[in-house]
Coordinates of C-alpha atoms in Angstrom, one line a residue:
M29 CA -11.2 -76.0 149.2
H30 CA -13.9 -78.1 147.7
S31 CA -13.9 -79.0 144.0
L32 CA -16.7 -77.8 141.8
R33 CA -18.1 -81.3 141.5
E34 CA -18.2 -81.6 145.3
L35 CA -20.0 -78.3 145.6
Q36 CA -22.5 -79.2 143.0
A37 CA -23.2 -82.6 144.6
A38 CA -23.6 -80.9 148.0
F39 CA -25.9 -78.3 146.6
A40 CA -28.1 -80.8 144.8
C41 CA -28.3 -82.9 148.0
A42 CA -29.2 -79.8 150.1
I43 CA -32.0 -79.0 147.6
L44 CA -33.5 -82.5 147.6
E45 CA -33.3 -82.7 151.4
Q46 CA -34.3 -79.0 151.7
D47 CA -31.6 -78.8 154.3
S48 CA -29.2 -75.8 154.1
S49 CA -26.9 -77.2 156.7
R50 CA -25.6 -79.6 154.1
I51 CA -23.6 -76.8 152.3
D52 CA -21.2 -74.2 153.3
G53 CA -23.0 -71.0 154.2
S54 CA -20.8 -69.0 151.8
V55 CA -22.3 -70.8 148.9
C56 CA -25.7 -69.2 149.4
G57 CA -24.5 -66.1 151.2
G58 CA -26.6 -64.5 153.8
N59 CA -30.1 -65.9 154.6
G60 CA -28.9 -69.3 153.2
R61 CA -32.0 -71.2 154.3
E62 CA -34.4 -68.7 152.6
R63 CA -32.3 -68.7 149.4
L64 CA -32.1 -72.5 149.4
S65 CA -35.9 -72.8 149.9
V66 CA -36.4 -70.8 146.7
Y67 CA -34.2 -73.1 144.7
A68 CA -35.8 -76.2 146.3
G69 CA -39.3 -74.9 145.7
N70 CA -38.5 -74.3 142.0
V71 CA -36.9 -77.7 141.5
Y72 CA -39.7 -79.6 143.2
H73 CA -42.3 -77.7 141.3
N74 CA -40.7 -78.2 137.9
L75 CA -40.2 -81.9 138.5
R76 CA -43.7 -82.4 139.8
E77 CA -45.1 -80.7 136.6
A78 CA -42.8 -82.9 134.5
L79 CA -44.4 -85.9 136.1
R80 CA -47.9 -84.5 135.8
A81 CA -47.3 -84.0 132.1
V82 CA -46.4 -87.6 131.6
Y83 CA -49.0 -89.1 134.0
P84 CA -52.2 -87.0 133.5
V85 CA -54.5 -90.0 134.0
V86 CA -52.8 -91.0 137.3
D87 CA -53.2 -87.3 138.3
K88 CA -56.9 -87.4 137.5
L89 CA -57.4 -90.7 139.2
V90 CA -55.8 -89.8 142.5
G91 CA -56.4 -86.0 142.6
E92 CA -54.0 -83.1 142.6
G93 CA -53.2 -83.2 146.3
F94 CA -52.4 -86.9 146.4
F95 CA -50.4 -86.6 143.2
D96 CA -48.3 -83.8 144.6
Y97 CA -47.7 -85.7 147.8
A98 CA -46.6 -88.8 145.9
A99 CA -44.5 -86.8 143.4
N100 CA -42.7 -85.0 146.2
R101 CA -41.8 -88.3 147.8
Y102 CA -40.7 -89.8 144.5
I103 CA -38.5 -86.7 143.7
H104 CA -36.9 -87.0 147.1
D105 CA -36.3 -90.8 146.9
H106 CA -35.5 -91.1 143.2
P107 CA -33.7 -88.0 142.0
S108 CA -33.2 -87.5 138.3
Q109 CA -30.2 -89.5 136.9
S110 CA -30.3 -87.8 133.5
G111 CA -29.9 -84.3 132.1
D112 CA -32.8 -85.1 129.8
I113 CA -36.1 -84.2 131.5
Q114 CA -38.0 -86.5 129.2
R115 CA -36.3 -89.5 131.0
F116 CA -37.4 -88.4 134.4
G117 CA -40.1 -90.5 135.9
Y118 CA -39.6 -93.8 134.2
T119 CA -39.6 -95.6 137.5
F120 CA -42.7 -93.8 138.8
P121 CA -45.1 -96.8 138.1
T122 CA -42.9 -99.1 140.2
F123 CA -42.8 -96.4 142.9
L124 CA -46.6 -96.2 143.0
E125 CA -46.9 -100.0 143.3
H126 CA -44.9 -99.9 146.6
F127 CA -46.3 -96.5 147.8
P128 CA -48.3 -97.4 150.9
P129 CA -51.0 -94.7 150.5
A130 CA -51.8 -96.1 147.0
A131 CA -52.0 -99.7 148.2
S132 CA -55.8 -99.9 147.5
L133 CA -55.4 -98.9 143.9
A134 CA -54.0 -102.1 142.4
Y135 CA -54.5 -100.9 138.9
L136 CA -52.5 -97.7 139.4
R137 CA -49.1 -99.2 138.5
D138 CA -50.2 -100.6 135.2
T139 CA -52.1 -97.4 134.3
A140 CA -49.0 -95.4 135.0
T141 CA -46.9 -97.9 132.9
L142 CA -49.2 -97.4 130.0
E143 CA -48.8 -93.6 130.3
W144 CA -45.0 -94.0 130.4
L145 CA -45.1 -96.1 127.2
V146 CA -47.2 -93.5 125.5
H147 CA -44.7 -90.9 126.5
E148 CA -41.8 -93.1 125.4
A149 CA -43.3 -93.9 122.1
F150 CA -44.0 -90.2 121.3
H151 CA -40.3 -89.4 121.9
A152 CA -38.8 -92.5 120.3
A153 CA -36.7 -92.4 117.1
D154 CA -38.3 -92.5 113.7
H155 CA -37.6 -95.1 111.0
A156 CA -38.1 -95.3 107.2
P157 CA -40.9 -97.6 105.9
F158 CA -40.3 -101.2 105.3
P159 CA -38.2 -101.9 102.1
L160 CA -40.8 -103.9 100.2
S161 CA -38.6 -104.2 97.1
L162 CA -36.0 -106.1 99.2
L163 CA -38.5 -108.5 100.6
S164 CA -39.8 -109.4 97.1
N165 CA -36.3 -110.6 96.2
L166 CA -36.1 -113.2 98.9
A167 CA -36.8 -116.8 98.0
S168 CA -39.9 -118.1 99.7
A169 CA -37.8 -120.8 101.4
E170 CA -36.0 -118.1 103.3
C171 CA -39.1 -116.5 104.8
A172 CA -39.3 -118.7 107.8
T173 CA -35.8 -117.6 108.9
L174 CA -36.5 -113.9 108.6
R175 CA -36.2 -111.8 111.8
F176 CA -38.5 -108.8 111.5
E177 CA -37.7 -105.5 113.2
L178 CA -40.4 -103.4 114.9
H179 CA -40.6 -99.7 114.6
P180 CA -38.5 -97.9 117.4
A181 CA -41.7 -96.1 118.4
C182 CA -43.6 -99.3 119.1
R183 CA -44.2 -100.7 122.6
L184 CA -46.0 -103.8 123.8
F185 CA -47.7 -104.1 127.1
E186 CA -49.8 -106.7 128.8
S187 CA -51.9 -106.0 132.0
A188 CA -54.3 -108.0 134.1
F189 CA -56.4 -104.8 134.3
P190 CA -58.6 -103.1 131.7
V191 CA -56.0 -100.3 131.5
L192 CA -56.9 -99.1 128.0
N193 CA -60.5 -98.4 129.1
I194 CA -59.1 -96.7 132.2
W195 CA -56.9 -94.6 130.0
E196 CA -59.7 -93.8 127.6
V197 CA -62.4 -92.7 130.1
N198 CA -59.9 -90.3 131.7
Q199 CA -59.0 -88.4 128.6
P200 CA -60.0 -84.7 128.4
D201 CA -62.7 -85.4 125.8
A202 CA -64.2 -88.5 127.5
M203 CA -67.7 -88.6 128.7
S204 CA -67.7 -87.7 132.4
D205 CA -70.2 -90.4 133.4
E206 CA -68.3 -93.4 131.8
V207 CA -67.5 -96.2 134.2
V208 CA -64.8 -98.8 133.9
N209 CA -65.8 -102.4 134.5
M210 CA -62.9 -103.7 136.5
D211 CA -64.1 -107.2 135.9
A212 CA -63.7 -106.9 132.2
G213 CA -60.4 -108.7 132.1
G214 CA -56.9 -107.6 131.1
D215 CA -55.4 -106.0 128.0
R216 CA -52.7 -106.8 125.5
L217 CA -51.7 -103.6 123.8
L218 CA -49.6 -102.2 121.0
V219 CA -48.6 -98.6 121.7
R220 CA -47.1 -96.9 118.6
R221 CA -46.6 -93.4 117.2
V222 CA -48.5 -92.6 114.1
G223 CA -47.5 -89.2 112.7
F224 CA -47.4 -86.8 115.6
A225 CA -49.8 -88.8 117.8
V226 CA -49.7 -92.0 119.8
D227 CA -52.1 -94.8 119.0
I228 CA -53.0 -97.6 121.4
Q229 CA -54.4 -100.8 119.9
A230 CA -55.9 -103.8 121.7
L231 CA -54.4 -107.1 120.4
T232 CA -55.5 -110.7 120.5
A233 CA -53.4 -113.1 122.4
A234 CA -52.0 -114.5 119.1
E235 CA -51.2 -111.0 117.7
F236 CA -49.5 -110.0 121.0
G237 CA -47.5 -113.3 121.1
M238 CA -46.4 -112.9 117.5
L239 CA -45.2 -109.3 118.0
Q240 CA -43.6 -110.0 121.3
A241 CA -41.6 -112.9 119.8
L242 CA -40.5 -110.7 116.9
H243 CA -39.5 -107.9 119.3
E244 CA -37.4 -110.5 121.2
G245 CA -35.5 -111.2 118.0
Q246 CA -37.1 -114.6 117.2
S247 CA -37.5 -115.8 113.6
V248 CA -40.9 -115.6 111.8
E249 CA -41.2 -119.4 112.1
D250 CA -40.7 -119.4 115.9
A251 CA -42.9 -116.3 116.4
Y252 CA -45.6 -118.0 114.3
D253 CA -45.4 -121.1 116.5
R254 CA -46.1 -118.9 119.5
A255 CA -49.1 -117.3 117.8
L256 CA -50.5 -120.7 116.8
R257 CA -50.4 -121.8 120.4
C258 CA -52.8 -119.0 121.2
D259 CA -54.9 -119.4 118.0
P260 CA -54.6 -122.4 115.6
A261 CA -56.4 -120.3 112.9
F262 CA -53.9 -117.4 113.1
A263 CA -53.4 -116.0 109.6
L264 CA -49.7 -115.3 109.3
G265 CA -49.7 -113.7 105.8
E266 CA -52.5 -111.3 106.6
F267 CA -50.9 -110.3 109.8
I268 CA -47.5 -109.6 108.3
E269 CA -49.0 -107.6 105.5
R270 CA -51.1 -105.5 107.8
R271 CA -48.2 -104.8 110.1
I272 CA -45.8 -103.9 107.3
L273 CA -48.4 -101.5 105.8
D274 CA -49.0 -99.7 109.1
S275 CA -45.3 -99.5 109.7
T276 CA -45.3 -101.6 112.9
I277 CA -42.7 -103.8 111.1
V278 CA -40.1 -101.7 109.4
D279 CA -37.1 -103.9 108.5
F280 CA -35.7 -107.5 108.6
D281 CA -32.6 -109.5 108.6
L282 CA -31.8 -113.2 108.0

């Protein structure tokens, strides 16, 4: 007699492998192969559509047939590890990087990564605005030791490809004749949720360095040093003010 857990594990494996011989025939009853194919078809379809919802630009770039082929392989090789469907597909960009049929599309991994970050930012936790009254009570001498906290719905991403332009020209409302200049250079991006939408901002090297350092938990002083290495004219006060007002920075500690 198998335990319920063992039966569930065997059934899940049979669905992913689409192989009815992996389970006892009594589980599916008569016509086990036909019954299993119905379950497997529904599971693969639902997971493919979950991936397509997160990666619409990738879908558009490679075409429906290619996307379905890649998605089926991904579902088989990387079964969901969570009961939350919103978490499924977070390793899809890495999968695409090593997927032989996509080898000629060097930009595909980073494009997919940007799409995942958009998805992740949309579903991230919210946070109250920055407590300005608390900051005003701090002595100016303490400011260098502050460690600012970024909003939970903020993500930072750096790519060697013009992924923002790739993402923009493949949006539903984009002009169909727009062409991406792949020689335009890479992007440093801030992905953040604003209200009920996700905004993607291009950053300078100094802005990106500053935010990345703050995200890593570094002090304002150390983060500022990183920004200055990119741009000796970097205006710290203006940057901090702008990022507090747009809720990129939402809290701090000493």
